[in-house]
Amino acid sequence: MQNISLLGSTGSIGTQTLDVARNLGIRVTALSAHSNVRLLEQQCREFKPDVVCIGEEKYNEFKLAVNDLGLKILCGDEGVVEIASDDRSETLVNAVLGMKGLLPTIAAAERGKRIAFANKETLVAGGKLVTDAVKRGNATLLPVDSEHSAIFQCIQGKNKIKRIWLTGSGGPFFGKDRGFLKDVTPEMAVKHPKWSMGKKISVDSASLMNKGLELIEAVHLFDVEPEQVQVVIHPQSIVHSLVEFEDNAVLAQMGMPDMRVCIQYALTYPDRAPSQAESLDLFGKDLEFRRYDGDAFPLLELAKRAIKTGGNLPAIMNGANEEAVAQFLDHKIGFTKMFELVIDACEGASAVPVIQNPTLEDILASDKSAREYVLSRI
Ligand code: NDP
Ligand code: MG
């Protein structure tokens, strides 16, 4: 089994990755987190990595806490990039939250690593920059997101994809109208019916922006046109996505909703290993597939337009969304105000300008401008 480095070790995906590592006896050579000193300390004591990184503000406190362990301790964005390129591991698990994952992903790709990839915002914002770096470095991107893991498992024969059915549970507000959505609170939005996840992705799931981000993620990961990705609401979260091939045969990947299966497959690929997930019992399960309401949930439609336009527009959309979600979680704006701000950042009268063929600097600048635009409207 390969050694792994893990970015975002204290988060929802990060802690489940360590669960898988513990279960399979995988050696963890590096860990990185941002603010959670206590949990990162515990993880260091258990997994004994060689190197660890924490956010700058927590550096001194963390250093004191693990003084006895003789670890190499890094901090801040540069530290995360150093961990991503560290040669002690062949595999990087990127479970960082948001666009912050872009530079470390490019660094790991240029080193030719296997990248078990959960960090969708990075692929949405920096799509072509990431896929180019992967080709340059002869790296491998292995999807962790459950839908993309499902698609990846369905295309192992390398058949030509005709259509991807990207499933989504619909989130906590499926079937509700705009009037209802206006009064939704952060506490309501983070209660996902099927998955227990970090707060940001829970809000994205509730607004269906998560499906928009995933649609763009699928376009980059599987080299398909946006029109080939069909979103379908599947409230039971048993079918994790489906692929239709040129002969109209459709393959689905199914199982109980448990991210550890997806994380594990990215780590053991092309092999499989026993997992901690519950086994699926099909008896008594009714599986439904429904259309979503694009009027009530306009961010998914926005994401489709953004990827069709391309250039830096997905990065603008992602940056505006990351900021809008943070403001919503902070009770500064309402749920449907997020829709308005993200759409205006992309398409309004004073929207951030669109550039085709953006450089890395253009992407970083677009992300910053989109965040500033959202803040200027609060
Ligand atoms: P969490 O919020 O639970 O965890 C985020 C992790 O990133 C934490 O370890 C956090 O550190 C760290 N982090 C946050 N900000 C920074 C920063 N500025 N620099 C470095 N590290 C930082 O998120 P999730 O685990 O839910 O999601 C992680 C990624 O995986 C996201 O891109 C998400 O879309 C994707 N994903 C998640 C799924 C899930 O089930 N949760 C499913 C599919 C995809 P700390 O806690 O110490 O502050
Ligand atoms: Mg997903």
PDB file of C-alpha atoms and ligand atoms in Angstrom, residues 7-16 32-37 39-40 43 53-55 76-77 80 94-101 117-122 144-147 195-202 204 210 213-214 217 259, ligand 1:
ATOM      1  CA  LEU A   7      -4.560  17.941   3.349  1.00  0.00           C
ATOM      2  CA  GLY A   8      -7.595  18.944   5.438  1.00  0.00           C
ATOM      3  CA  SER A   9      -7.075  16.151   7.992  1.00  0.00           C
ATOM      4  CA  THR A  10      -9.396  17.675  10.624  1.00  0.00           C
ATOM      5  CA  GLY A  11     -12.424  17.974   8.306  1.00  0.00           C
ATOM      6  CA  SER A  12     -15.237  15.596   7.454  1.00  0.00           C
ATOM      7  CA  ILE A  13     -13.386  13.922   4.555  1.00  0.00           C
ATOM      8  CA  GLY A  14     -10.048  14.221   6.372  1.00  0.00           C
ATOM      9  CA  THR A  15     -11.191  12.343   9.482  1.00  0.00           C
ATOM     10  CA  GLN A  16     -12.889   9.660   7.359  1.00  0.00           C
ATOM     11  CA  SER A  32      -2.286  19.467   7.239  1.00  0.00           C
ATOM     12  CA  ALA A  33      -5.109  21.395   8.916  1.00  0.00           C
ATOM     13  CA  HIS A  34      -6.013  25.014   9.449  1.00  0.00           C
ATOM     14  CA  SER A  35      -7.345  25.844  12.905  1.00  0.00           C
ATOM     15  CA  ASN A  36      -8.191  22.722  14.880  1.00  0.00           C
ATOM     16  CA  VAL A  37      -5.076  22.406  17.072  1.00  0.00           C
ATOM     17  CA  LEU A  39      -7.595  17.336  16.770  1.00  0.00           C
ATOM     18  CA  LEU A  40      -4.440  17.775  14.692  1.00  0.00           C
ATOM     19  CA  GLN A  43      -3.877  12.808  14.863  1.00  0.00           C
ATOM     20  CA  CYS A  53       1.221  21.944   8.647  1.00  0.00           C
ATOM     21  CA  ILE A  54      -1.155  24.306  10.488  1.00  0.00           C
ATOM     22  CA  GLY A  55      -2.584  27.787   9.760  1.00  0.00           C
ATOM     23  CA  GLY A  76       0.300  28.693   6.116  1.00  0.00           C
ATOM     24  CA  ASP A  77      -0.328  28.351   2.388  1.00  0.00           C
ATOM     25  CA  VAL A  80       0.451  23.256   2.447  1.00  0.00           C
ATOM     26  CA  ASN A  94      -6.686  16.606  -1.043  1.00  0.00           C
ATOM     27  CA  ALA A  95      -9.581  17.170   1.364  1.00  0.00           C
ATOM     28  CA  VAL A  96      -8.992  20.871   1.857  1.00  0.00           C
ATOM     29  CA  LEU A  97     -11.971  23.184   1.681  1.00  0.00           C
ATOM     30  CA  GLY A  98     -12.303  25.582  -1.238  1.00  0.00           C
ATOM     31  CA  MET A  99     -10.052  27.235  -3.809  1.00  0.00           C
ATOM     32  CA  LYS A 100      -7.162  27.116  -1.303  1.00  0.00           C
ATOM     33  CA  GLY A 101      -6.534  23.676  -2.747  1.00  0.00           C
ATOM     34  CA  PHE A 117      -9.271  14.343  -4.962  1.00  0.00           C
ATOM     35  CA  ALA A 118     -12.197  15.595  -2.853  1.00  0.00           C
ATOM     36  CA  ASN A 119     -11.565  19.326  -3.243  1.00  0.00           C
ATOM     37  CA  LYS A 120     -14.067  20.132  -6.030  1.00  0.00           C
ATOM     38  CA  GLU A 121     -13.825  23.949  -5.793  1.00  0.00           C
ATOM     39  CA  THR A 122     -10.246  23.709  -7.060  1.00  0.00           C
ATOM     40  CA  VAL A 144     -13.271  10.963  -4.066  1.00  0.00           C
ATOM     41  CA  ASP A 145     -16.571  12.814  -4.517  1.00  0.00           C
ATOM     42  CA  SER A 146     -19.151   9.999  -4.364  1.00  0.00           C
ATOM     43  CA  GLU A 147     -20.784  10.696  -7.752  1.00  0.00           C
ATOM     44  CA  TRP A 195     -24.850  12.635   4.309  1.00  0.00           C
ATOM     45  CA  SER A 196     -22.996  14.113   7.283  1.00  0.00           C
ATOM     46  CA  MET A 197     -20.558  16.642   5.785  1.00  0.00           C
ATOM     47  CA  GLY A 198     -18.698  19.893   6.462  1.00  0.00           C
ATOM     48  CA  LYS A 199     -20.861  23.048   6.718  1.00  0.00           C
ATOM     49  CA  LYS A 200     -19.891  24.622   3.393  1.00  0.00           C
ATOM     50  CA  ILE A 201     -20.725  21.604   1.256  1.00  0.00           C
ATOM     51  CA  SER A 202     -23.931  21.080   3.269  1.00  0.00           C
ATOM     52  CA  ASP A 204     -24.079  23.939  -1.299  1.00  0.00           C
ATOM     53  CA  ASN A 210     -23.083  21.445  -5.069  1.00  0.00           C
ATOM     54  CA  LEU A 213     -19.924  22.354  -8.936  1.00  0.00           C
ATOM     55  CA  GLU A 214     -20.061  18.597  -9.470  1.00  0.00           C
ATOM     56  CA  GLU A 217     -16.033  18.679 -11.857  1.00  0.00           C
ATOM     57  CA  MET A 259     -17.800   8.446   1.922  1.00  0.00           C
TER      58      MET A 259
HETATM   59  P1  NDP B   1     -14.617  20.531   6.322  1.00  0.00           P
HETATM   60  O1  NDP B   1     -15.009  21.931   6.503  1.00  0.00           O
HETATM   61  O2  NDP B   1     -15.195  19.494   7.204  1.00  0.00           O
HETATM   62  O3  NDP B   1     -13.012  20.423   6.420  1.00  0.00           O
HETATM   63  C1  NDP B   1     -12.151  21.291   5.741  1.00  0.00           C
HETATM   64  C2  NDP B   1     -10.697  20.967   6.054  1.00  0.00           C
HETATM   65  O4  NDP B   1      -9.865  21.934   5.376  1.00  0.00           O
HETATM   66  C3  NDP B   1     -10.356  21.070   7.544  1.00  0.00           C
HETATM   67  O5  NDP B   1      -9.323  20.163   7.831  1.00  0.00           O
HETATM   68  C4  NDP B   1      -9.844  22.505   7.670  1.00  0.00           C
HETATM   69  O6  NDP B   1      -8.979  22.693   8.775  1.00  0.00           O
HETATM   70  C5  NDP B   1      -9.089  22.648   6.356  1.00  0.00           C
HETATM   71  N1  NDP B   1      -9.008  24.046   5.907  1.00  0.00           N
HETATM   72  C6  NDP B   1      -9.995  24.973   5.906  1.00  0.00           C
HETATM   73  N2  NDP B   1      -9.536  26.148   5.457  1.00  0.00           N
HETATM   74  C7  NDP B   1      -8.225  25.965   5.162  1.00  0.00           C
HETATM   75  C8  NDP B   1      -7.196  26.827   4.679  1.00  0.00           C
HETATM   76  N3  NDP B   1      -7.423  28.109   4.416  1.00  0.00           N
HETATM   77  N4  NDP B   1      -5.952  26.300   4.514  1.00  0.00           N
HETATM   78  C9  NDP B   1      -5.713  24.996   4.792  1.00  0.00           C
HETATM   79  N5  NDP B   1      -6.647  24.142   5.251  1.00  0.00           N
HETATM   80  C10 NDP B   1      -7.886  24.626   5.435  1.00  0.00           C
HETATM   81  O7  NDP B   1     -14.900  20.174   4.785  1.00  0.00           O
HETATM   82  P2  NDP B   1     -15.290  18.782   4.133  1.00  0.00           P
HETATM   83  O8  NDP B   1     -14.403  17.699   4.624  1.00  0.00           O
HETATM   84  O9  NDP B   1     -16.753  18.607   4.168  1.00  0.00           O
HETATM   85  O10 NDP B   1     -14.942  19.076   2.593  1.00  0.00           O
HETATM   86  C11 NDP B   1     -13.593  19.117   2.123  1.00  0.00           C
HETATM   87  C12 NDP B   1     -13.618  19.092   0.595  1.00  0.00           C
HETATM   88  O11 NDP B   1     -14.169  17.853   0.168  1.00  0.00           O
HETATM   89  C13 NDP B   1     -14.524  20.185  -0.021  1.00  0.00           C
HETATM   90  O12 NDP B   1     -13.946  20.625  -1.216  1.00  0.00           O
HETATM   91  C14 NDP B   1     -15.814  19.450  -0.297  1.00  0.00           C
HETATM   92  O13 NDP B   1     -16.538  20.000  -1.367  1.00  0.00           O
HETATM   93  C15 NDP B   1     -15.293  18.063  -0.659  1.00  0.00           C
HETATM   94  N6  NDP B   1     -16.260  16.992  -0.454  1.00  0.00           N
HETATM   95  C16 NDP B   1     -16.752  16.726   0.795  1.00  0.00           C
HETATM   96  C17 NDP B   1     -17.665  15.711   1.009  1.00  0.00           C
HETATM   97  C18 NDP B   1     -18.145  15.368   2.385  1.00  0.00           C
HETATM   98  O14 NDP B   1     -18.857  14.363   2.540  1.00  0.00           O
HETATM   99  N7  NDP B   1     -17.823  16.136   3.412  1.00  0.00           N
HETATM  100  C19 NDP B   1     -18.170  14.901  -0.120  1.00  0.00           C
HETATM  101  C20 NDP B   1     -17.564  15.227  -1.373  1.00  0.00           C
HETATM  102  C21 NDP B   1     -16.656  16.239  -1.535  1.00  0.00           C
HETATM  103  P3  NDP B   1      -9.542  23.091  10.276  1.00  0.00           P
HETATM  104  O15 NDP B   1     -10.746  22.250  10.507  1.00  0.00           O
HETATM  105  O16 NDP B   1      -8.382  22.673  11.165  1.00  0.00           O
HETATM  106  O17 NDP B   1      -9.803  24.540  10.307  1.00  0.00           O
END
